């Protein structure tokens, strides 16, 4: 379109032409800036850029073909090996057949040493500082006093109010055992266990009917065939609905980029387990899936110095976990939510 | 007259096409730039103190949730029912 209207032709066309040219110029400028910004942001080699692009746009792991899964695993192995300067493997070992994992913890034996917490952090590549992300939290609770005189005094407290925690017998005003009401997360005595306290480790309960799975809008978190609730970290959108849904507060969100020093990184990982996470995704206990799918025990169990932790296959009547359920005093925790946790607390 | 009309139509078609391309191109460029911009902004604007507030609130929330709970001793019957329900649900999930 000519700009030489000189007032003799339709001036609106000339004005329009100028407007079009300006707009086109702006568009090209904008695209150039945007393109440069993205290049500067990802100032890596072309191969690395391509890998990042593919990882960003990969689909849910469960929906991938075998070929796509292999490529995904290879990409992650290469990225982690480069980032942490050690040969890293990302296993995609499938779930075991005929297995439903259950976990039991003896709250009488637990001494609150937190060895399990630190073993978990080491094994599962949690962020180590600013902050240290811990999948297991050990809460300290005051021991109550159980009095037989008061057994038939008073009236039963309702479930929501006046909670007396451990209840052995009814109509007791005094707490029998311990209450969860006065639990403390930060305790640092000179020695554990303290005489007047007992300790209550809490981690993901691997619910059989998990509310977190129901609320996830993209099915990034789901229950895998062995009963463990896992997360596809690359599919997670970080909405934190699962965290809000969890009645046990067991999920952790990566508000910032995890700080995992290279020397502390455990290079033996699993896609759904302990591979290093990124900012903006959820994480939680997976019963050390990278170990249990190879027939090993979770790290917390192996680390416990007093043997308070038991683990096994709920489908096997001869397993240790089934023996605990059959013979010990087992407690329900937050039973009113009907989540059917597969993490049981017991006493001898 | 007809020619003027044709020209007007051509211009408006051209304008429409150009505006569409501009819109699509702008959206695509914004999408591509989002990665770099998001990373730059999130890394620089959130200092450690701000991030630690998020982690702290998660921990406090868990503590509050656990305090609301209770441990209730199960009878043998309740244990068996619970186990049966868990196993039944497991089989229905994997079926």
Coordinates of C-alpha atoms in Angstrom, one line a residue:
Chain A
X1 CA 0.0 0.0 0.0
X2 CA 1.5 3.4 -0.9
X3 CA 1.9 6.1 1.6
X4 CA 1.8 8.7 -1.1
X5 CA -1.8 9.7 -0.8
X6 CA -1.0 13.4 -0.7
X7 CA -4.6 14.0 0.3
X8 CA -6.0 12.9 -3.1
X9 CA -6.9 9.3 -2.3
X10 CA -8.5 7.6 0.6
X11 CA -6.5 8.9 3.6
X12 CA -7.8 6.2 6.0
X13 CA -6.1 3.5 4.0
X14 CA -2.8 5.3 4.3
X15 CA -3.3 5.7 8.0
X16 CA -4.2 2.1 8.3
X17 CA -1.1 1.1 6.4
X18 CA 1.1 3.0 8.8
X19 CA -0.7 1.4 11.7
X20 CA -0.2 -2.0 10.3
X21 CA 3.5 -1.3 9.7
X22 CA 3.9 -0.1 13.3
X23 CA 2.1 -3.1 14.7
X24 CA 4.1 -5.5 12.6
X25 CA 7.3 -3.8 13.8
X26 CA 6.2 -4.1 17.4
X27 CA 5.3 -7.7 17.0
X28 CA 8.7 -8.5 15.5
X29 CA 10.4 -6.6 18.3
X30 CA 8.4 -8.4 20.9
X31 CA 9.1 -11.8 19.5
X32 CA 12.8 -11.0 19.2
X33 CA 13.0 -10.0 22.8
X34 CA 11.0 -13.0 23.9
X35 CA 13.1 -15.3 21.9
X36 CA 16.3 -13.8 23.4
X37 CA 14.9 -14.0 26.9
X38 CA 14.1 -17.7 26.5
X39 CA 17.5 -18.4 25.0
X40 CA 19.3 -16.5 27.8
X41 CA 17.2 -18.3 30.4
X42 CA 18.3 -21.7 29.0
X43 CA 21.8 -20.8 28.1
X44 CA 22.9 -24.4 27.6
X45 CA 23.9 -26.5 24.7
X46 CA 21.3 -27.2 22.1
X47 CA 21.0 -30.9 23.3
X48 CA 20.4 -29.7 26.8
X49 CA 17.8 -27.3 25.6
X50 CA 16.1 -30.0 23.6
X51 CA 16.1 -32.3 26.7
X52 CA 14.7 -29.6 28.9
X53 CA 12.0 -28.9 26.3
X54 CA 11.1 -32.6 26.1
X55 CA 11.1 -33.0 29.9
X56 CA 8.8 -30.0 30.2
X57 CA 6.3 -31.4 27.7
X58 CA 6.5 -35.1 28.6
X59 CA 3.2 -36.8 29.5
X60 CA 2.3 -38.7 32.6
X61 CA 4.7 -41.5 33.2
X62 CA 1.8 -44.1 33.4
X63 CA 0.6 -43.0 30.0
X64 CA 3.9 -43.2 28.3
X65 CA 4.9 -46.0 25.8
X66 CA 7.8 -48.2 26.6
X67 CA 10.0 -46.2 24.2
X68 CA 8.9 -42.9 25.8
X69 CA 9.7 -44.2 29.2
X70 CA 13.2 -45.3 28.2
X71 CA 13.8 -41.9 26.7
X72 CA 12.5 -40.2 29.8
X73 CA 14.7 -42.3 32.1
X74 CA 17.7 -41.7 29.9
X75 CA 17.1 -38.0 30.0
X76 CA 16.8 -37.9 33.7
X77 CA 19.9 -40.1 34.3
X78 CA 21.9 -37.8 32.0
X79 CA 20.6 -34.6 33.7
X80 CA 21.2 -35.9 37.3
X81 CA 24.6 -37.3 36.4
X82 CA 25.6 -34.0 35.0
X83 CA 24.1 -32.0 37.8
X84 CA 25.5 -34.0 40.7
X85 CA 28.7 -35.1 38.9
X86 CA 28.2 -38.7 39.7
X87 CA 26.8 -41.6 37.7
X88 CA 23.1 -41.7 38.7
X89 CA 20.6 -44.4 37.9
X90 CA 16.9 -43.8 37.7
X91 CA 15.1 -47.2 38.1
X92 CA 11.7 -47.9 36.6
X93 CA 11.4 -51.2 38.4
X94 CA 7.7 -52.1 38.4
X95 CA 5.6 -52.9 41.4
X96 CA 5.9 -56.3 42.9
X97 CA 3.2 -58.9 42.2
X98 CA 1.0 -60.1 45.0
X99 CA 2.3 -57.5 47.5
X100 CA 0.4 -54.9 49.6
X101 CA 2.9 -53.1 51.9
X102 CA 2.0 -52.3 55.5
X103 CA 4.1 -50.6 58.2
X104 CA 3.8 -50.8 62.0
X105 CA 5.6 -48.7 64.7
X106 CA 5.9 -49.6 68.3
X107 CA 5.3 -46.4 70.2
X108 CA 6.4 -48.0 73.4
X109 CA 9.8 -48.8 72.0
X110 CA 10.4 -45.5 70.1
X111 CA 12.9 -43.4 72.0
X112 CA 12.6 -40.3 69.9
X113 CA 16.2 -40.3 68.7
X114 CA 15.2 -39.3 65.2
X115 CA 17.7 -41.6 63.6
X116 CA 14.9 -42.7 61.2
X117 CA 14.4 -39.1 60.2
X118 CA 18.0 -38.5 59.2
X119 CA 18.3 -41.9 57.5
X120 CA 15.2 -41.0 55.4
X121 CA 16.7 -37.7 54.5
X122 CA 20.0 -39.4 53.4
X123 CA 18.3 -42.1 51.4
X124 CA 15.6 -40.0 49.7
X125 CA 17.6 -37.0 48.5
X126 CA 15.7 -34.4 50.5
X127 CA 16.8 -30.8 50.6
X128 CA 19.5 -30.6 53.2
X129 CA 19.5 -26.9 54.2
X130 CA 17.3 -23.8 53.9
X131 CA 15.5 -26.0 54.9
X132 CA 16.1 -29.6 55.5
X133 CA 12.9 -31.3 54.3
X134 CA 11.9 -34.2 56.5
X135 CA 9.3 -36.7 55.5
X136 CA 9.1 -38.1 59.0
X137 CA 8.3 -35.9 61.9
X138 CA 8.7 -37.2 65.5
X139 CA 6.4 -35.6 68.0
X140 CA 7.0 -35.6 71.7
X141 CA 4.0 -36.2 74.0
X142 CA 3.6 -36.1 77.7
X143 CA 2.8 -39.4 79.3
X144 CA -0.6 -39.4 81.0
X145 CA -1.5 -41.2 84.1
X146 CA -4.0 -44.0 84.1
X147 CA -6.1 -44.4 87.2
X148 CA -8.3 -47.4 87.7
X149 CA -10.4 -45.5 90.3
X150 CA -11.6 -43.1 87.6
X151 CA -12.6 -45.8 85.1
X152 CA -16.3 -45.6 85.8
X153 CA -16.4 -41.9 86.7
X154 CA -17.6 -39.2 84.4
X155 CA -18.9 -39.7 80.9
X156 CA -17.3 -40.5 77.6
X157 CA -15.9 -37.5 75.7
X158 CA -17.1 -36.9 72.2
X159 CA -14.7 -37.6 69.4
X160 CA -14.0 -34.1 68.4
X161 CA -13.8 -32.4 71.8
X162 CA -12.0 -33.4 74.9
X163 CA -9.8 -35.9 73.2
X164 CA -7.9 -38.0 75.6
X165 CA -5.7 -39.6 73.0
X166 CA -4.9 -43.2 74.0
X167 CA -7.9 -44.7 75.6
X168 CA -7.7 -48.1 77.3
X169 CA -11.0 -48.4 79.0
X170 CA -13.8 -45.9 79.1
X171 CA -15.0 -43.0 81.1
X172 CA -11.6 -41.9 82.2
X173 CA -11.1 -38.2 82.9
X174 CA -7.4 -38.7 83.0
X175 CA -5.5 -39.6 79.9
X176 CA -4.7 -43.3 79.7
X177 CA -1.2 -43.5 78.1
X178 CA -0.7 -40.2 76.2
X179 CA -2.6 -37.5 74.4
X180 CA -1.8 -36.1 71.0
X181 CA -3.1 -32.8 72.2
X182 CA 0.1 -31.5 73.7
X183 CA 2.5 -32.9 71.1
X184 CA 5.7 -31.0 70.5
X185 CA 7.6 -31.0 67.3
X186 CA 10.8 -29.4 68.5
X187 CA 12.3 -31.1 71.4
X188 CA 16.0 -31.2 72.1
X189 CA 16.7 -32.7 75.5
X190 CA 20.2 -33.9 76.5
X191 CA 19.1 -37.5 76.4
X192 CA 16.3 -39.4 75.0
X193 CA 14.0 -41.1 75.9
X194 CA 12.8 -38.7 78.7
X195 CA 11.0 -40.3 81.6
X196 CA 7.8 -38.3 81.3
X197 CA 7.4 -38.5 77.5
X198 CA 6.8 -40.8 74.6
X199 CA 7.4 -40.2 71.0
X200 CA 5.1 -40.4 68.0
X201 CA 6.7 -40.5 64.5
X202 CA 4.4 -39.4 61.8
X203 CA 4.9 -39.9 58.0
X204 CA 2.7 -40.7 55.1
X205 CA 0.3 -43.3 56.2
X206 CA -0.1 -44.8 52.7
X207 CA -3.9 -44.8 53.0
X208 CA -5.8 -47.4 51.2
X209 CA -8.4 -44.8 50.4
X210 CA -6.2 -41.7 50.1
X211 CA -8.0 -38.4 50.1
X212 CA -4.9 -36.8 48.5
X213 CA -5.4 -38.9 45.4
X214 CA -9.0 -38.0 45.1
X215 CA -8.3 -34.3 45.2
X216 CA -5.4 -34.2 42.7
X217 CA -6.8 -32.4 39.7
X218 CA -4.2 -34.0 37.3
X219 CA -3.7 -37.4 38.8
X220 CA 0.0 -36.7 39.4
X221 CA -0.4 -38.6 42.7
X222 CA -1.9 -42.0 42.7
X223 CA -2.0 -45.3 44.5
X224 CA 0.4 -47.8 42.8
X225 CA -0.3 -51.6 42.9
X226 CA 1.6 -52.3 46.1
X227 CA -0.5 -49.8 48.0
X228 CA 2.1 -47.0 48.1
X229 CA 0.8 -43.5 47.2
X230 CA 3.3 -42.1 44.7
X231 CA 3.8 -38.8 42.8
X232 CA 4.9 -38.2 39.2
X233 CA 7.1 -35.2 40.0
X234 CA 7.2 -34.1 36.4
X235 CA 3.4 -34.1 36.1
X236 CA 2.7 -32.4 39.4
X237 CA 1.5 -28.8 39.0
X238 CA 2.2 -27.8 42.5
X239 CA -1.4 -26.8 43.4
X240 CA -1.1 -28.3 46.9
X241 CA -4.6 -29.6 46.9
X242 CA -3.2 -33.0 48.1
X243 CA -1.4 -31.3 50.9
X244 CA -4.6 -29.7 52.1
X245 CA -6.5 -32.9 51.8
X246 CA -4.1 -35.0 53.9
X247 CA -5.4 -35.5 57.4
X248 CA -1.9 -36.3 58.7
X249 CA -0.1 -33.4 57.2
X250 CA 2.4 -35.8 55.7
X251 CA 3.1 -34.1 52.4
X252 CA 5.9 -31.6 51.8
X253 CA 5.9 -28.9 49.2
X254 CA 9.1 -27.6 47.6
X255 CA 8.6 -23.8 48.0
X256 CA 12.1 -23.2 46.8
X257 CA 14.7 -25.1 44.8
X258 CA 15.9 -28.0 47.0
X259 CA 19.4 -27.6 48.3
X260 CA 21.0 -31.0 47.8
X261 CA 24.8 -31.0 47.8
X262 CA 26.5 -33.2 45.3
X263 CA 28.4 -35.2 47.8
X264 CA 25.2 -36.0 49.7
X265 CA 23.2 -37.2 46.8
X266 CA 22.1 -40.8 46.7
X267 CA 22.7 -41.8 43.1
X268 CA 20.5 -44.9 43.2
X269 CA 17.1 -43.5 42.5
X270 CA 13.6 -44.5 41.3
X271 CA 11.4 -42.5 39.0
X272 CA 8.6 -42.5 41.6
X273 CA 10.8 -42.6 44.7
X274 CA 13.9 -40.7 45.7
X275 CA 15.1 -39.0 42.5
X276 CA 15.9 -35.3 43.1
X277 CA 12.8 -33.2 43.0
X278 CA 12.4 -29.6 41.8
X279 CA 10.9 -26.4 43.0
X280 CA 7.1 -26.3 42.9
X281 CA 6.3 -30.0 43.3
X282 CA 5.1 -32.1 46.2
X283 CA 7.0 -34.9 47.9
X284 CA 6.4 -37.4 50.7
X285 CA 7.4 -40.8 52.0
X286 CA 7.1 -43.6 49.5
X287 CA 8.1 -46.4 51.9
X288 CA 11.5 -46.2 50.1
X289 CA 10.0 -47.5 46.9
X290 CA 13.5 -47.7 45.3
X291 CA 14.4 -50.2 48.0
X292 CA 11.1 -52.1 48.6
X293 CA 10.7 -52.9 44.9
X294 CA 14.0 -54.7 45.2
X295 CA 12.9 -56.7 48.2
X296 CA 14.7 -54.5 50.7
X297 CA 13.3 -52.7 53.8
X298 CA 12.8 -48.9 54.1
X299 CA 15.8 -46.9 55.3
X300 CA 14.0 -45.7 58.5
X301 CA 13.3 -49.3 59.5
X302 CA 17.0 -50.3 59.0
X303 CA 18.2 -47.3 60.9
X304 CA 16.0 -47.7 64.0
X305 CA 18.3 -48.6 66.8
X306 CA 15.6 -50.2 69.0
X307 CA 13.7 -52.2 66.4
X308 CA 10.5 -50.2 66.8
X309 CA 9.6 -50.4 63.1
X310 CA 8.1 -53.4 61.3
X311 CA 7.3 -53.7 57.6
X312 CA 5.9 -56.4 55.3
X313 CA 3.3 -57.7 53.0
X314 CA -0.2 -57.5 54.3
X315 CA -1.3 -60.2 51.9
X316 CA 1.0 -62.8 53.5
X317 CA -0.5 -64.1 56.7
X318 CA 3.0 -65.2 57.9
X319 CA 4.6 -61.8 57.5
X320 CA 5.8 -59.8 60.5
X321 CA 3.3 -57.1 59.9
X322 CA 0.4 -59.5 60.0
X323 CA 1.8 -61.0 63.2
X324 CA 1.8 -57.6 64.7
X325 CA -1.8 -57.0 63.8
X326 CA -2.8 -60.4 65.1
X327 CA -1.0 -60.3 68.4
X328 CA -0.3 -56.8 69.5
X329 CA -2.3 -53.9 70.8
X330 CA -2.9 -51.9 67.7
X331 CA -4.2 -48.3 67.6
X332 CA -6.2 -46.5 65.1
X333 CA -5.1 -42.9 64.4
X334 CA -7.7 -40.5 63.0
X335 CA -10.0 -43.4 62.2
X336 CA -12.9 -41.0 61.7
X337 CA -11.6 -40.0 58.3
X338 CA -12.0 -43.6 57.0
X339 CA -8.8 -43.4 55.0
X340 CA -7.7 -46.9 56.1
X341 CA -4.0 -46.0 56.6
X342 CA -1.6 -48.9 56.2
X343 CA 0.7 -47.4 58.9
X344 CA -0.2 -48.9 62.3
X345 CA 0.9 -47.8 65.8
X346 CA 1.1 -50.6 68.3
X347 CA 2.3 -51.5 71.8
X348 CA 3.4 -54.9 73.2
Chain B
X1 CA -17.5 1.8 -6.6
X2 CA -17.3 -1.9 -6.8
X3 CA -13.5 -1.7 -7.0
X4 CA -13.4 0.5 -3.9
X5 CA -15.6 -2.0 -2.1
X6 CA -13.2 -4.8 -3.2
X7 CA -10.3 -2.9 -2.0
X8 CA -12.0 -2.2 1.4
X9 CA -12.7 -5.9 1.7
X10 CA -9.1 -6.8 0.8
X11 CA -7.8 -4.4 3.4
X12 CA -10.1 -5.6 6.1
X13 CA -9.2 -9.3 5.3
X14 CA -5.6 -8.4 5.4
X15 CA -6.0 -6.6 8.7
X16 CA -7.9 -9.5 10.2
X17 CA -5.3 -11.9 9.1
X18 CA -2.5 -9.8 10.4
X19 CA -4.1 -9.3 13.7
X20 CA -4.7 -13.0 14.1
X21 CA -1.1 -13.7 13.3
X22 CA 0.0 -11.0 15.8
X23 CA -2.3 -12.6 18.5
X24 CA -1.0 -16.1 17.9
X25 CA 2.6 -15.0 17.6
X26 CA 2.3 -13.0 20.8
X27 CA 0.8 -15.9 22.7
X28 CA 3.4 -18.3 21.4
X29 CA 6.2 -16.0 22.3
X30 CA 4.8 -15.4 25.8
X31 CA 4.6 -19.2 26.3
X32 CA 8.2 -19.7 25.2
X33 CA 9.4 -16.8 27.4
X34 CA 7.4 -18.0 30.4
X35 CA 10.1 -20.5 31.4
X36 CA 12.9 -17.9 31.5
X37 CA 10.8 -15.2 33.1
X38 CA 9.3 -17.5 35.7
X39 CA 12.7 -18.8 36.8
X40 CA 14.2 -15.3 36.8
X41 CA 11.4 -13.8 38.8
X42 CA 10.9 -16.7 41.3
X43 CA 14.6 -17.1 42.0
X44 CA 15.3 -13.4 42.6
X45 CA 12.1 -12.2 44.3
X46 CA 11.8 -14.9 46.9
X47 CA 14.5 -14.7 49.5
X48 CA 15.3 -17.5 51.9
X49 CA 13.3 -15.9 54.7
X50 CA 10.1 -15.9 52.6
X51 CA 10.6 -19.5 51.5
X52 CA 11.2 -20.6 55.0
X53 CA 7.8 -19.2 56.0
X54 CA 6.2 -21.6 53.6
X55 CA 8.1 -24.6 55.0
X56 CA 7.4 -23.5 58.6
X57 CA 3.7 -23.2 58.0
X58 CA 3.6 -26.7 56.5
X59 CA 5.3 -28.0 59.7
X60 CA 3.0 -26.1 62.0
X61 CA 0.0 -27.3 60.0
X62 CA 1.1 -30.9 60.5
X63 CA 1.6 -30.4 64.2
X64 CA -1.9 -28.9 64.5
X65 CA -3.4 -31.9 62.5
X66 CA -1.7 -34.5 64.6
X67 CA -2.8 -32.7 67.8
X68 CA -6.4 -33.1 66.6
X69 CA -6.0 -36.8 66.3
X70 CA -6.4 -39.6 68.8
X71 CA -5.1 -43.1 69.1
X72 CA -7.8 -45.5 70.0
X73 CA -7.1 -49.1 70.9
X74 CA -8.7 -51.5 68.5
X75 CA -10.4 -54.7 69.5
X76 CA -9.5 -58.0 67.7
X77 CA -12.8 -57.7 65.8
X78 CA -12.0 -54.2 64.7
X79 CA -8.5 -55.2 63.6
X80 CA -9.9 -58.0 61.5
X81 CA -12.5 -55.8 59.9
X82 CA -10.0 -53.2 59.1
X83 CA -7.6 -55.7 57.5
X84 CA -10.4 -57.3 55.5
X85 CA -11.5 -53.9 54.2
X86 CA -7.9 -52.9 53.2
X87 CA -7.4 -56.2 51.4
X88 CA -10.8 -56.1 49.7
X89 CA -10.1 -52.5 48.5
X90 CA -6.7 -53.5 47.3
X91 CA -8.0 -56.3 45.2
X92 CA -10.7 -54.1 43.7
X93 CA -8.1 -51.5 42.8
X94 CA -5.8 -53.9 41.0
X95 CA -8.6 -55.8 39.3

